[in-house]
Amino acid sequence: SNHGLAPISTGIGINFPRAALTELTGEVSSGRPAVMLSLLRQVTEQKEFCVLVDVQDTFDPFSGAAAGIDLSRLLWVRCGGNVGHALKATDLLVRAGGFGMVVLDVSGVSSATMRRIPIASWFRLRHGAEQSGAALLVTSERIEAGSCARLRLSVRRKEILWSAKLLRGIRSIAGRTKWGGRTDVCFDSRSR
């Protein structure tokens, strides 16, 4: 059980709770994927296993490895755009136990599709995380799980960092709500 383990560090001064559902939101080019990769790196560095349920098949294993993720400790579930399959897979895997973190990436899924997900599905996922002790992360451009999330971290782009004509990275601001009030943190997401 992961219940006794410390929260997971994002590397930007905000920790993610275990045995809870957390939402990570931010527009395209906000730095949101960098935070997700950092969390997966933190957990795999601690020799724990992670799951990435990837609805739109957007994860790039080469970028994941470059970010320091131990890919031998990551189960990548590709869903080909099928949100129903992604929800079922996430539910089964978060309840199975043995994973330090389960990520449900619904980035790029339309608002209309996401609105059709009943609130009971989010409560079920939250309950599964509470029972197994896993940190459950839902990542998207906008809030999806609502009141089922113990922590909500929103990331927004502050500025693009250039060196001559080459993209050096993105400076972002992350704001935390719930689970201890609101906190804003500035961080750089550097390109490699």
mmCIF file of C-alpha atoms in Angstrom:
data_model
loop_
_atom_site.group_PDB
_atom_site.id
_atom_site.type_symbol
_atom_site.label_atom_id
_atom_site.label_comp_id
_atom_site.label_asym_id
_atom_site.label_seq_id
_atom_site.Cartn_x
_atom_site.Cartn_y
_atom_site.Cartn_z
ATOM 1 C CA SER A 1 0.000 0.000 0.000
ATOM 2 C CA ASN A 2 1.192 3.537 -0.821
ATOM 3 C CA HIS A 3 -0.760 5.134 2.021
ATOM 4 C CA GLY A 4 2.343 5.757 4.157
ATOM 5 C CA LEU A 5 4.436 7.266 1.358
ATOM 6 C CA ALA A 6 5.133 10.978 1.153
ATOM 7 C CA PRO A 7 3.398 13.180 -1.422
ATOM 8 C CA ILE A 8 5.040 13.325 -4.851
ATOM 9 C CA SER A 9 7.191 16.359 -5.623
ATOM 10 C CA THR A 10 6.612 18.177 -8.911
ATOM 11 C CA GLY A 11 10.078 19.671 -8.800
ATOM 12 C CA ILE A 12 8.465 23.160 -8.778
ATOM 13 C CA GLY A 13 7.603 23.450 -5.098
ATOM 14 C CA ILE A 14 4.130 21.880 -5.160
ATOM 15 C CA ASN A 15 3.488 18.322 -3.968
ATOM 16 C CA PHE A 16 0.818 15.926 -5.233
ATOM 17 C CA PRO A 17 -1.076 13.879 -2.644
ATOM 18 C CA ARG A 18 -1.307 10.108 -2.749
ATOM 19 C CA ALA A 19 -4.587 8.222 -2.266
ATOM 20 C CA ALA A 20 -6.357 11.118 -4.003
ATOM 21 C CA LEU A 21 -7.457 12.435 -7.376
ATOM 22 C CA THR A 22 -5.553 15.512 -8.570
ATOM 23 C CA GLU A 23 -6.274 17.597 -11.671
ATOM 24 C CA LEU A 24 -3.539 19.207 -13.750
ATOM 25 C CA THR A 25 -4.916 21.719 -16.243
ATOM 26 C CA GLY A 26 -3.400 24.098 -18.762
ATOM 27 C CA GLU A 27 -3.699 25.147 -22.373
ATOM 28 C CA VAL A 28 -1.422 23.887 -25.139
ATOM 29 C CA SER A 29 2.151 25.220 -24.643
ATOM 30 C CA SER A 30 1.452 26.032 -20.983
ATOM 31 C CA GLY A 31 4.072 23.697 -19.501
ATOM 32 C CA ARG A 32 1.430 21.152 -18.379
ATOM 33 C CA PRO A 33 3.113 18.179 -20.129
ATOM 34 C CA ALA A 34 6.438 19.101 -18.488
ATOM 35 C CA VAL A 35 4.813 18.889 -15.037
ATOM 36 C CA MET A 36 3.266 15.499 -15.914
ATOM 37 C CA LEU A 37 6.644 14.165 -17.128
ATOM 38 C CA SER A 38 8.344 15.506 -13.998
ATOM 39 C CA LEU A 39 5.859 13.668 -11.780
ATOM 40 C CA LEU A 40 6.336 10.402 -13.686
ATOM 41 C CA ARG A 41 10.130 10.848 -13.387
ATOM 42 C CA GLN A 42 9.877 11.460 -9.624
ATOM 43 C CA VAL A 43 7.818 8.311 -9.065
ATOM 44 C CA THR A 44 9.877 6.007 -11.321
ATOM 45 C CA GLU A 45 13.102 7.321 -9.691
ATOM 46 C CA GLN A 46 11.660 6.085 -6.386
ATOM 47 C CA LYS A 47 11.478 2.602 -7.999
ATOM 48 C CA GLU A 48 7.678 2.692 -8.113
ATOM 49 C CA PHE A 49 5.565 1.694 -11.098
ATOM 50 C CA CYS A 50 3.335 4.155 -12.944
ATOM 51 C CA VAL A 51 0.531 3.963 -15.492
ATOM 52 C CA LEU A 52 -0.156 6.486 -18.225
ATOM 53 C CA VAL A 53 -3.622 6.046 -19.746
ATOM 54 C CA ASP A 54 -3.199 8.068 -22.940
ATOM 55 C CA VAL A 55 -6.564 8.757 -24.594
ATOM 56 C CA GLN A 56 -5.248 10.475 -27.733
ATOM 57 C CA ASP A 57 -1.949 8.510 -28.022
ATOM 58 C CA THR A 58 0.124 11.680 -27.617
ATOM 59 C CA PHE A 59 2.864 10.409 -25.278
ATOM 60 C CA ASP A 60 6.301 10.281 -26.879
ATOM 61 C CA PRO A 61 8.523 7.658 -25.196
ATOM 62 C CA PHE A 62 11.692 9.391 -26.456
ATOM 63 C CA SER A 63 10.656 12.644 -24.742
ATOM 64 C CA GLY A 64 9.730 10.636 -21.644
ATOM 65 C CA ALA A 65 13.161 8.996 -21.524
ATOM 66 C CA ALA A 66 14.850 12.381 -22.134
ATOM 67 C CA ALA A 67 12.841 13.768 -19.179
ATOM 68 C CA GLY A 68 14.331 11.031 -16.977
ATOM 69 C CA ILE A 69 11.376 8.627 -16.766
ATOM 70 C CA ASP A 70 12.416 5.005 -16.199
ATOM 71 C CA LEU A 71 10.339 3.542 -19.039
ATOM 72 C CA SER A 72 10.769 0.018 -17.616
ATOM 73 C CA ARG A 73 8.553 1.193 -14.725
ATOM 74 C CA LEU A 74 5.873 2.822 -16.901
ATOM 75 C CA LEU A 75 2.820 1.020 -18.273
ATOM 76 C CA TRP A 76 1.609 3.028 -21.286
ATOM 77 C CA VAL A 77 -2.038 2.342 -22.166
ATOM 78 C CA ARG A 78 -2.954 3.755 -25.587
ATOM 79 C CA CYS A 79 -6.674 4.279 -26.131
ATOM 80 C CA GLY A 80 -6.910 5.508 -29.739
ATOM 81 C CA GLY A 81 -9.294 8.320 -28.814
ATOM 82 C CA ASN A 82 -11.800 6.090 -26.984
ATOM 83 C CA VAL A 83 -12.648 7.870 -23.713
ATOM 84 C CA GLY A 84 -14.887 5.013 -22.523
ATOM 85 C CA HIS A 85 -12.023 2.517 -22.809
ATOM 86 C CA ALA A 86 -9.692 4.982 -21.078
ATOM 87 C CA LEU A 87 -12.067 5.382 -18.108
ATOM 88 C CA LYS A 88 -12.481 1.606 -17.758
ATOM 89 C CA ALA A 89 -8.723 1.017 -17.982
ATOM 90 C CA THR A 90 -8.014 3.756 -15.435
ATOM 91 C CA ASP A 91 -10.627 2.369 -13.045
ATOM 92 C CA LEU A 92 -9.209 -1.169 -13.268
ATOM 93 C CA LEU A 93 -5.582 -0.072 -12.920
ATOM 94 C CA VAL A 94 -6.054 2.417 -10.082
ATOM 95 C CA ARG A 95 -7.983 -0.226 -8.106
ATOM 96 C CA ALA A 96 -5.465 -2.979 -8.881
ATOM 97 C CA GLY A 97 -2.863 -1.475 -6.562
ATOM 98 C CA GLY A 98 0.878 -1.686 -6.991
ATOM 99 C CA PHE A 99 1.174 1.649 -8.825
ATOM 100 C CA GLY A 100 2.593 4.782 -7.225
ATOM 101 C CA MET A 101 0.871 6.968 -9.786
ATOM 102 C CA VAL A 102 -1.872 6.518 -12.369
ATOM 103 C CA VAL A 103 -2.219 9.282 -14.972
ATOM 104 C CA LEU A 104 -5.342 9.712 -17.099
ATOM 105 C CA ASP A 105 -4.410 12.090 -19.924
ATOM 106 C CA VAL A 106 -7.584 13.369 -21.602
ATOM 107 C CA SER A 107 -5.801 16.276 -23.307
ATOM 108 C CA GLY A 108 -7.254 17.021 -26.706
ATOM 109 C CA VAL A 109 -10.628 15.370 -26.029
ATOM 110 C CA SER A 110 -13.537 17.664 -26.902
ATOM 111 C CA SER A 111 -15.540 19.426 -24.200
ATOM 112 C CA ALA A 112 -18.719 17.834 -25.535
ATOM 113 C CA THR A 113 -17.282 14.326 -25.109
ATOM 114 C CA MET A 114 -15.978 15.060 -21.610
ATOM 115 C CA ARG A 115 -19.331 16.545 -20.488
ATOM 116 C CA ARG A 116 -20.970 13.173 -21.223
ATOM 117 C CA ILE A 117 -18.903 11.498 -18.491
ATOM 118 C CA PRO A 118 -21.176 11.102 -15.455
ATOM 119 C CA ILE A 119 -19.929 12.575 -12.161
ATOM 120 C CA ALA A 120 -20.270 9.066 -10.691
ATOM 121 C CA SER A 121 -17.330 7.974 -12.891
ATOM 122 C CA TRP A 122 -15.075 10.617 -11.314
ATOM 123 C CA PHE A 123 -16.227 9.619 -7.803
ATOM 124 C CA ARG A 124 -15.469 5.976 -8.621
ATOM 125 C CA LEU A 125 -11.948 6.867 -9.807
ATOM 126 C CA ARG A 126 -11.351 8.982 -6.692
ATOM 127 C CA HIS A 127 -12.543 6.131 -4.474
ATOM 128 C CA GLY A 128 -10.229 3.704 -6.294
ATOM 129 C CA ALA A 129 -7.251 5.977 -5.614
ATOM 130 C CA GLU A 130 -8.243 6.333 -1.953
ATOM 131 C CA GLN A 131 -8.464 2.541 -1.588
ATOM 132 C CA SER A 132 -5.225 1.665 -3.410
ATOM 133 C CA GLY A 133 -3.151 4.605 -2.177
ATOM 134 C CA ALA A 134 -2.118 5.617 -5.693
ATOM 135 C CA ALA A 135 -1.758 9.227 -6.739
ATOM 136 C CA LEU A 136 -4.353 9.596 -9.502
ATOM 137 C CA LEU A 137 -3.647 12.464 -11.892
ATOM 138 C CA VAL A 138 -6.161 13.667 -14.497
ATOM 139 C CA THR A 139 -4.571 16.015 -17.021
ATOM 140 C CA SER A 140 -6.419 18.147 -19.559
ATOM 141 C CA GLU A 141 -6.785 21.646 -20.930
ATOM 142 C CA ARG A 142 -9.689 22.316 -18.557
ATOM 143 C CA ILE A 143 -11.234 21.096 -15.291
ATOM 144 C CA GLU A 144 -12.941 17.718 -15.772
ATOM 145 C CA ALA A 145 -13.300 15.941 -12.406
ATOM 146 C CA GLY A 146 -14.501 19.033 -10.522
ATOM 147 C CA SER A 147 -15.291 18.467 -6.867
ATOM 148 C CA CYS A 148 -13.808 14.948 -6.967
ATOM 149 C CA ALA A 149 -10.287 16.416 -7.043
ATOM 150 C CA ARG A 150 -8.488 17.015 -3.760
ATOM 151 C CA LEU A 151 -5.924 19.228 -5.506
ATOM 152 C CA ARG A 152 -6.132 21.265 -8.687
ATOM 153 C CA LEU A 153 -2.991 22.594 -10.334
ATOM 154 C CA SER A 154 -3.455 24.974 -13.250
ATOM 155 C CA VAL A 155 -0.476 25.857 -15.421
ATOM 156 C CA ARG A 156 -0.333 28.848 -17.742
ATOM 157 C CA ARG A 157 2.368 30.187 -20.026
ATOM 158 C CA LYS A 158 4.049 33.372 -18.844
ATOM 159 C CA GLU A 159 6.578 33.818 -21.667
ATOM 160 C CA ILE A 160 8.413 31.939 -24.397
ATOM 161 C CA LEU A 161 12.204 31.812 -23.936
ATOM 162 C CA TRP A 162 14.248 32.337 -27.122
ATOM 163 C CA SER A 163 17.975 32.177 -27.813
ATOM 164 C CA ALA A 164 18.613 33.840 -31.192
ATOM 165 C CA LYS A 165 15.912 32.131 -33.299
ATOM 166 C CA LEU A 166 15.854 28.871 -31.319
ATOM 167 C CA LEU A 167 13.188 27.997 -28.769
ATOM 168 C CA ARG A 168 14.920 27.575 -25.408
ATOM 169 C CA GLY A 169 11.828 26.826 -23.359
ATOM 170 C CA ILE A 170 8.676 28.225 -21.785
ATOM 171 C CA ARG A 171 8.376 30.104 -18.492
ATOM 172 C CA SER A 172 5.131 29.075 -16.835
ATOM 173 C CA ILE A 173 3.153 29.824 -13.702
ATOM 174 C CA ALA A 174 1.447 27.032 -11.770
ATOM 175 C CA GLY A 175 -1.414 27.839 -9.407
ATOM 176 C CA ARG A 176 -2.559 25.371 -6.740
ATOM 177 C CA THR A 177 -6.095 25.395 -5.390
ATOM 178 C CA LYS A 178 -7.669 23.279 -2.641
ATOM 179 C CA TRP A 179 -5.515 21.126 -0.328
ATOM 180 C CA GLY A 180 -3.959 24.046 1.520
ATOM 181 C CA GLY A 181 -5.216 27.222 -0.175
ATOM 182 C CA ARG A 182 -3.886 28.851 -3.343
ATOM 183 C CA THR A 183 -0.201 29.102 -4.258
ATOM 184 C CA ASP A 184 1.411 30.432 -7.439
ATOM 185 C CA VAL A 185 4.834 29.141 -8.528
ATOM 186 C CA CYS A 186 6.871 30.221 -11.577
ATOM 187 C CA PHE A 187 8.992 27.592 -13.394
ATOM 188 C CA ASP A 188 10.835 27.071 -16.672
ATOM 189 C CA SER A 189 10.063 24.194 -19.027
ATOM 190 C CA ARG A 190 13.203 23.910 -21.128
ATOM 191 C CA SER A 191 13.371 22.280 -24.515
ATOM 192 C CA ARG A 192 16.152 19.720 -25.036
#
